[in-house]
Coordinates of C-alpha atoms in Angstrom, one line a residue:
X143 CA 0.0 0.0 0.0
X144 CA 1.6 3.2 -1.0
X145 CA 1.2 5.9 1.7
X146 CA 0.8 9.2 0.8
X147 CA 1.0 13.0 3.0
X148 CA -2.3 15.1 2.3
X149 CA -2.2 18.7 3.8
X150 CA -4.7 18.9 6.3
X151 CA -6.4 22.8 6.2
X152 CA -8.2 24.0 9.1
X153 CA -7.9 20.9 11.1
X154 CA -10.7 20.2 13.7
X155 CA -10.4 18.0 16.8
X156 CA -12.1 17.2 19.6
X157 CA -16.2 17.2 20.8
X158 CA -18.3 20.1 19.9
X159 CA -20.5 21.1 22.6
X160 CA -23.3 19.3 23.2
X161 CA -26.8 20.6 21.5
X162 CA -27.9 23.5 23.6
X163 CA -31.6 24.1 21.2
X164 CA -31.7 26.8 18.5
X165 CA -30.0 26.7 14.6
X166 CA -28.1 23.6 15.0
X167 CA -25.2 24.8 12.7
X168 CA -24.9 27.8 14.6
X169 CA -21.1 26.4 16.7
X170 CA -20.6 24.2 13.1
X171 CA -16.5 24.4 12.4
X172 CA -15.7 24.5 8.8
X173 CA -13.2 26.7 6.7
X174 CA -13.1 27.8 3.1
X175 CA -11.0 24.8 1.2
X176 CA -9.4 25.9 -1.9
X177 CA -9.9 22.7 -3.7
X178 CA -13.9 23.2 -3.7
X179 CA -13.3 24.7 -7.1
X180 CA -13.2 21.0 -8.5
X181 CA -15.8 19.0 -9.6
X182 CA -17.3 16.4 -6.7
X183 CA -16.2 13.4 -8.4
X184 CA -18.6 11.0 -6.1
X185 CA -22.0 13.1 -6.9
X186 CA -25.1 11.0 -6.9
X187 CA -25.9 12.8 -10.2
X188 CA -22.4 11.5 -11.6
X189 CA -23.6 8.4 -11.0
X190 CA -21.5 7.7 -7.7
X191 CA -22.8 5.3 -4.8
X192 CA -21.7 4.2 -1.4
X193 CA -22.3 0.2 -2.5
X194 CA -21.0 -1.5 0.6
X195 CA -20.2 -0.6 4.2
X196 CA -19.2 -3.5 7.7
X197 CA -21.7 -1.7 9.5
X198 CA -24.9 1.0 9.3
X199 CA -26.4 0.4 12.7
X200 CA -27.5 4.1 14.0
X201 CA -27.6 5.4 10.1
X202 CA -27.3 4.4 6.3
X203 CA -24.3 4.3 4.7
X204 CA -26.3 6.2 1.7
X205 CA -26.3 9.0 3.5
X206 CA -22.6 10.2 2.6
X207 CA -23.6 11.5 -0.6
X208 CA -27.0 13.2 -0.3
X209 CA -26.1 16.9 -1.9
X210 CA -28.0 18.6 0.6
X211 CA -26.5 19.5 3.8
X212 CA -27.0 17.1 7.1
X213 CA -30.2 18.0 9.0
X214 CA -31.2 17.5 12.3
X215 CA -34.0 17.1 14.3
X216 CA -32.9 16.2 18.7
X217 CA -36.5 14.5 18.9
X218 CA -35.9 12.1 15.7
X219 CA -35.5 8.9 17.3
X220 CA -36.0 5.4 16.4
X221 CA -36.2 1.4 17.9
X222 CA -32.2 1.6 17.5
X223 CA -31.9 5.1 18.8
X224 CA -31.0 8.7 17.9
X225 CA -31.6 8.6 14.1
X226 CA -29.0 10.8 12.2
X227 CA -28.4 11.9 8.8
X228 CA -25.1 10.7 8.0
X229 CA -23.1 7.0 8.2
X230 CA -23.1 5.7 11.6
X231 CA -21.9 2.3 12.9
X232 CA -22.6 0.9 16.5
X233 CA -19.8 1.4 19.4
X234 CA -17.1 -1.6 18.8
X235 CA -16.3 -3.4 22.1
X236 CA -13.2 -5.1 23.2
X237 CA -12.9 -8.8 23.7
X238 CA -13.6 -9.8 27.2
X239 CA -14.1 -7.9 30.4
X240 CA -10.2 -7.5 31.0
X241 CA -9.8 -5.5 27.5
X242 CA -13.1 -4.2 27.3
X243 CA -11.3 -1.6 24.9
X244 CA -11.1 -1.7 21.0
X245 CA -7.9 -2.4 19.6
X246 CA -5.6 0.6 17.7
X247 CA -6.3 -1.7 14.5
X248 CA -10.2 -1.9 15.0
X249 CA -12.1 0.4 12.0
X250 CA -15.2 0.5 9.8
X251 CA -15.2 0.7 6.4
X252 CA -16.9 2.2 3.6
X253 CA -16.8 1.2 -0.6
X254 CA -17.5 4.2 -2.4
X255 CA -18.1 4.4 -6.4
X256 CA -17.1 7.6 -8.2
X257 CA -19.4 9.0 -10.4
X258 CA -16.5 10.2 -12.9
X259 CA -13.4 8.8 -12.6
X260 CA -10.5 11.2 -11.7
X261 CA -7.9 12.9 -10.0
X262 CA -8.3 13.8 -6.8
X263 CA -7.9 17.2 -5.6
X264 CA -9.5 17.3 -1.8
X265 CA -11.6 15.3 0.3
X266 CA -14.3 17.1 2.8
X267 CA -15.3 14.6 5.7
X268 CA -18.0 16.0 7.1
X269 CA -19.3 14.9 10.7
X270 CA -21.6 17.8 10.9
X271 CA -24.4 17.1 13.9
X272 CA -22.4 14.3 15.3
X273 CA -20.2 16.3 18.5
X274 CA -19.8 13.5 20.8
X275 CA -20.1 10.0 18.6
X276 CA -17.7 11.1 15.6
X277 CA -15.0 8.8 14.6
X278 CA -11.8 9.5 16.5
X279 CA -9.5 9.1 13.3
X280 CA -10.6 8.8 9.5
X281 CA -8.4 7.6 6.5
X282 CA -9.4 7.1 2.8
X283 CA -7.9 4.9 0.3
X284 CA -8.3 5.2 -3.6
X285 CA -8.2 2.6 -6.5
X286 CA -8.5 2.3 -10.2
X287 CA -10.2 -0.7 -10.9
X288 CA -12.0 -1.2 -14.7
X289 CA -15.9 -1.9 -15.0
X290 CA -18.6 -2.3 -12.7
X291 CA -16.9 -4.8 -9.8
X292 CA -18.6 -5.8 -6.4
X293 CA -17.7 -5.3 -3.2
X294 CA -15.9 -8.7 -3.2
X295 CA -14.1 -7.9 -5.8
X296 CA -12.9 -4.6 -4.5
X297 CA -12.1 -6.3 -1.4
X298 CA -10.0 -9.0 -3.0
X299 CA -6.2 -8.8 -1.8
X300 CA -5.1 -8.3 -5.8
X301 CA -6.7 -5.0 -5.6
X302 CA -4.6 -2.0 -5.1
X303 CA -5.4 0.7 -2.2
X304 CA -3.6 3.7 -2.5
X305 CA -3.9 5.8 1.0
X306 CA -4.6 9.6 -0.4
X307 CA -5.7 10.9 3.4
X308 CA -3.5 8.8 6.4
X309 CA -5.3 8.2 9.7
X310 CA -5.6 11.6 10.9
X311 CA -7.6 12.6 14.3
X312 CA -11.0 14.4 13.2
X313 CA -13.4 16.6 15.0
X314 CA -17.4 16.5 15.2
X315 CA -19.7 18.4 14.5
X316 CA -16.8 20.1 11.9
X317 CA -16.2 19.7 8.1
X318 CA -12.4 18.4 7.8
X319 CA -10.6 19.0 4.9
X320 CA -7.6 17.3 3.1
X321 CA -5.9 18.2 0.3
X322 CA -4.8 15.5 -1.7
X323 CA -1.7 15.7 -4.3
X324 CA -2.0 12.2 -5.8
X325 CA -1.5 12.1 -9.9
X326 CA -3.3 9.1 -10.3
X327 CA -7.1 8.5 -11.7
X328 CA -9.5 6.9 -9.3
X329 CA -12.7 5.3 -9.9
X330 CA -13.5 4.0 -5.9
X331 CA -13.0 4.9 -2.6
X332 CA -12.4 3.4 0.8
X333 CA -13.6 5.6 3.5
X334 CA -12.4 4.1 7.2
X335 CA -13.5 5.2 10.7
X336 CA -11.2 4.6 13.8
X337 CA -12.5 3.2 15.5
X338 CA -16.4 3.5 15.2
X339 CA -18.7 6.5 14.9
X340 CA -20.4 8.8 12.2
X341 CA -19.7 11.4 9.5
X342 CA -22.4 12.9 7.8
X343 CA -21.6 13.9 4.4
X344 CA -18.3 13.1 1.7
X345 CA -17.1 15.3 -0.6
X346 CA -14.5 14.4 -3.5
X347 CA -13.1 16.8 -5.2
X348 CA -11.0 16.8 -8.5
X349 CA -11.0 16.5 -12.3
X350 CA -12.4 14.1 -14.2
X351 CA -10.7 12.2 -16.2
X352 CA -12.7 10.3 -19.1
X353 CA -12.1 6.9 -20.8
X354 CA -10.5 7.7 -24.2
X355 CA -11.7 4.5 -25.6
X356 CA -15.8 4.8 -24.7
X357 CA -15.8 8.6 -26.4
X358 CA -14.1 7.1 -29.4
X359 CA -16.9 5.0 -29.3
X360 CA -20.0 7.2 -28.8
X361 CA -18.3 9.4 -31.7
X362 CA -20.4 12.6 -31.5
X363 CA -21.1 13.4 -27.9
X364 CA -21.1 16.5 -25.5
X365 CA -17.3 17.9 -25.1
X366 CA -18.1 19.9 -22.4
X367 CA -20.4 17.6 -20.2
X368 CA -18.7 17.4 -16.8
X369 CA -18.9 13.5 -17.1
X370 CA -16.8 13.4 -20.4
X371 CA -13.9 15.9 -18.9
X372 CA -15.1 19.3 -19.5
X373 CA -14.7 22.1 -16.7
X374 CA -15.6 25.3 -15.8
X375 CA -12.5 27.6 -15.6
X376 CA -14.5 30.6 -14.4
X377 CA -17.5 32.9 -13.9
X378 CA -18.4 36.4 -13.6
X379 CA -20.9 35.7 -10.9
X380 CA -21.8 32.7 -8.4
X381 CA -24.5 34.6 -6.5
X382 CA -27.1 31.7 -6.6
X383 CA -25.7 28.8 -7.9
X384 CA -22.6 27.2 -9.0
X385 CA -21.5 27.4 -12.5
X386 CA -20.7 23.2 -12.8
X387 CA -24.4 23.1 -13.0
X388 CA -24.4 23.6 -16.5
X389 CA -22.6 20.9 -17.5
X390 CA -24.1 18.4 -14.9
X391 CA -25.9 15.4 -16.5
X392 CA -29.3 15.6 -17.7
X393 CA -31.8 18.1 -17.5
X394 CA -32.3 20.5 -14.6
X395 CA -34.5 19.4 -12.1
X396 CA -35.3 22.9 -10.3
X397 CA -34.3 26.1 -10.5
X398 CA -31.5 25.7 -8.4
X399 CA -29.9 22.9 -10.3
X400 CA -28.9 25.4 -13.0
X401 CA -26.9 28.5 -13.0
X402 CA -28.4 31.8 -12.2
X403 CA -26.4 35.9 -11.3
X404 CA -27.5 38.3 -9.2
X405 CA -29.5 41.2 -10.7
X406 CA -27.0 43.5 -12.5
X407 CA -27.4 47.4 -12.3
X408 CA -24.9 48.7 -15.0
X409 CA -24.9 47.8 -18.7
X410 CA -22.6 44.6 -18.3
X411 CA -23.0 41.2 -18.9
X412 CA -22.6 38.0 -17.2
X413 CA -20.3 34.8 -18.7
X414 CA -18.7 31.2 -18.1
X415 CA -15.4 30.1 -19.5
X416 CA -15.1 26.3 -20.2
X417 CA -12.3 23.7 -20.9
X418 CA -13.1 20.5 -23.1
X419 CA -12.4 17.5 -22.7
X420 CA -9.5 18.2 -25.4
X421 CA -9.7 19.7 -28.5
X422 CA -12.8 18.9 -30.5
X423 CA -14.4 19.5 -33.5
X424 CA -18.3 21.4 -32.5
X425 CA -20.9 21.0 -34.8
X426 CA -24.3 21.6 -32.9
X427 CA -25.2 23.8 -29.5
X428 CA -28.0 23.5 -26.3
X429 CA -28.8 26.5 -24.2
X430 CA -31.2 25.2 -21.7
X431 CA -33.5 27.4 -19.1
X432 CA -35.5 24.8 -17.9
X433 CA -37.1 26.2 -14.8
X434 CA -35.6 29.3 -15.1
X435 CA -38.9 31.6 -16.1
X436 CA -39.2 35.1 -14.8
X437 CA -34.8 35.0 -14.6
X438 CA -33.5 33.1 -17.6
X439 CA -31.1 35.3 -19.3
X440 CA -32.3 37.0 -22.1
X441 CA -30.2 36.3 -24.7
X442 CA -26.6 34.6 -24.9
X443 CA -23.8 34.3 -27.7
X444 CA -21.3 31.3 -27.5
X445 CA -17.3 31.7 -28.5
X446 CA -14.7 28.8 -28.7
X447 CA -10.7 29.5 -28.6
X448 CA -8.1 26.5 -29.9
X449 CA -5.7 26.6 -27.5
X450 CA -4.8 28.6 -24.3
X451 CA -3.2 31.8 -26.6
X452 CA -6.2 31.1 -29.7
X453 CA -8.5 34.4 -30.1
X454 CA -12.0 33.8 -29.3
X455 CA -14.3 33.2 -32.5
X456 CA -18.4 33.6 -32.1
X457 CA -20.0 30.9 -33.7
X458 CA -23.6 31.8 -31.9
X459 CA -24.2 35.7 -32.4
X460 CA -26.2 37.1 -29.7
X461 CA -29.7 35.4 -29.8
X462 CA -32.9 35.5 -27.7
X463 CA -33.5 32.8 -25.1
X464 CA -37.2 31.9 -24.2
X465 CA -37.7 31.0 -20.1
X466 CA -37.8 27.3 -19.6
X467 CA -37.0 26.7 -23.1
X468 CA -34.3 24.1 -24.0
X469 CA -32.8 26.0 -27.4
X470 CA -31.1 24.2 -30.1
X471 CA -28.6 25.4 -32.9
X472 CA -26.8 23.1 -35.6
X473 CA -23.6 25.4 -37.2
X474 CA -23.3 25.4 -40.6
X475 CA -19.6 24.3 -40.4
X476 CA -17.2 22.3 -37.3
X477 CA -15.5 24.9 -35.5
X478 CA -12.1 23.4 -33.4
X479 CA -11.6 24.3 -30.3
X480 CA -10.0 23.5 -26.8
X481 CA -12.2 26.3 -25.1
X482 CA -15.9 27.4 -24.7
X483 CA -17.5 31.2 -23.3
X484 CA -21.1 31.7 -22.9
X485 CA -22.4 35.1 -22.5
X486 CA -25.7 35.8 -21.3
X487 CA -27.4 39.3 -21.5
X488 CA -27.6 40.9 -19.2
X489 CA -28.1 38.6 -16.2
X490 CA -29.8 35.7 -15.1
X491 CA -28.9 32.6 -15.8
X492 CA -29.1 29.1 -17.7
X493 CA -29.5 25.9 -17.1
X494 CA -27.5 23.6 -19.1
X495 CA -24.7 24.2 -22.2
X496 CA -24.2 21.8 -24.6
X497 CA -21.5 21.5 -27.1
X498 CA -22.0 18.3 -29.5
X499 CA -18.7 17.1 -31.2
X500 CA -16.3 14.8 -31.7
X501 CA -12.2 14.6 -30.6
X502 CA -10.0 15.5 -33.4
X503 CA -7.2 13.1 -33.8
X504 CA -4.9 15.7 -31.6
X505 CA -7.5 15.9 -29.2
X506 CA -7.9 12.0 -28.8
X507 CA -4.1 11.3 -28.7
X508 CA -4.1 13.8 -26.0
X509 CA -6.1 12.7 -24.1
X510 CA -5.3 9.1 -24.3
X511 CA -1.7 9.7 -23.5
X512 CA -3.5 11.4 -20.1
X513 CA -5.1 8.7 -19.4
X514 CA -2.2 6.5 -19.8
X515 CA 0.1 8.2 -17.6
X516 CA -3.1 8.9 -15.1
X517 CA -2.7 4.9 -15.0
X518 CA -6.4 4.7 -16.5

């Protein structure tokens, strides 16, 4: 097992204080982690899953993932006990009366399935609501392992477990953050708790990092989808919602799950600069605002650049967008690029981009040398 030294921001140890009534996050310990600007890699909507855990007495192991913050209610209890909204496993005992304690090696254990496949940037353990029952230590391991296996499989001693966070002391109630400096492409996780307890939420962070072979495959597909490799570089504004949105899978569910400014007051305009996956030949665009209706934007443009020093080229002029509309636009010739800007007018927001292409043969040797060296 190869063991590797995260950087450990703003660490938190120790019990919070017990729950003294009122907003429950209101003595929550967190910091601002600079890798948060990734992608999270392990995002139900990715298609990522917690598919095996030793134990989920108190609480589910499904829990980890849930996008929404961890709630809690001091009156939700259950035949077990104190229901919470995280992972929790039962208090592990020693084994007789004379060493009633657990031993240093005693942990539970979590398999967790990417969504994307990727490098990792950061990992966010969050043990928000749990002060007093909170692991002691957590670890996490990583490994690259090809198709869909099983638990048993991913158990199986020919499997490789790289150790991107060491065991490293924790605090509840607290989001702990580790940066992680690991060039290598993942596709599971093994989260482990010393000795016993409960975190709340998990948060990976990184880039994805596609299989070369599947988009020669598909062909035509969407070289900017967050699930293919594409990324947001930056944004003019995040007031409401994070600009990932709209590249996530799928349609927008609610007007949240899209991307949407603050109200300007000058005669600007707002914008999102994307990478590709690599450099790609664009044939056909999607500008969705579903749910967005009294603030989709009101009209955007699209640019591409080849290459980091390219000049930008328009290849969608300024057009009206209708609210809750999902527009569509074929171009009367490819255009290559490496680079995407959307501009909306004058604020707002959007719900999806799509870019429809294909790799050129520069892009694809790129990106499959990546993928080699990412030992994909």
């Amino acid at each position: 097992m190869t063991a590797q030294h995260p950087s450990v921001l703003s660490r938190f140890t120790g019990d919070a204080n017990p729950y003294g009534g009122g907003d429950p996050y209101a003595d929550y310990r967190t910091a601002d982690f600079p890798f948060t600007q990734y992608a999270n890699l392990a995002d139900r909507q990715l298609g990522g899953g917690v598919i095996a855990a030793n134990d989920e007495f108190f609480a589910q192991r499904e829990n980890l993932l849930v996008p929404e913050a961890a709630e809690f209610d001091p009156e939700h209890f259950g035949h077990k006990g104190k229901i919470m909204d995280g992972w929790e496993t039962r208090r592990r005992r020693g084994a007789s009366a004379a060493h009633p304690w657990p031993t240093s090696d005693d942990h539970d254990w979590a398999l967790v399935r990417l969504g994307a496949p990727g490098v990792i940037r950061g990992i966010v353990v969050d043990t928000a609501h749990f002060r007093g029952n909170y692991p002691q230590a957590v670890s996490v391991e990583g490994a690259s392992v090809p198709g869909s296996p099983s638990p048993e499989e991913l158990l199986a001693d020919d499997v490789k477990w790289t150790t991107l966070v060491p065991r490293t002391a924790v605090g509840g109630h607290a989001a702990n953050g580790f940066a992680v400096s690991v060039e290598q492409r993942f596709t599971h996780l093994r989260v482990n708790q010393h000795p016993d307890g409960g975190i709340a939420r998990l948060r990976v962070y990184g880039e994805v990092v596609p299989d070369p072979k599947w988009l020669s495959v598909l062909g035509t597909f969407d070289v900017v989808a967050l699930e293919n490799g594409g990324q947001v570089e930056d944004a003019s504004n995040l007031f409401y919602s994070p600009a990932t949105n709209t590249i996530q899978p799928g349609r927008s569910r609610k007007m949240d799950d899209g991307w949407e400014t603050r109200r300007r007051r000058d005669n600007g305009n707002d914008w999102i600069r994307y990478q590709l996956v690599a450099q790609s030949e664009i044939r056909a665009i999607e500008i969705d605002t579903a749910y967005l209706k009294g603030n989709s934007a009101g009209w955007a443009s699209v640019a591409v650049k080849d290459g980091d020093d390219g000049d930008w080229t328009e290849i969608l002029p300024r057009t009206r967008l209708q609210p809750d509309t999902n527009h569509r636009f074929t171009l009367p010739e490819p255009t290559v690029a490496t680079h995407a800007r959307v501009d909306i007018f004058p604020d707002g927001g959007i719900s999806r981009l799509r870019l429809f292409g294909s790799l050129t043969q520069d892009g694809a040797s790129r990106l499959a040398a990546r993928h080699q060296e990412l030992g994909g």
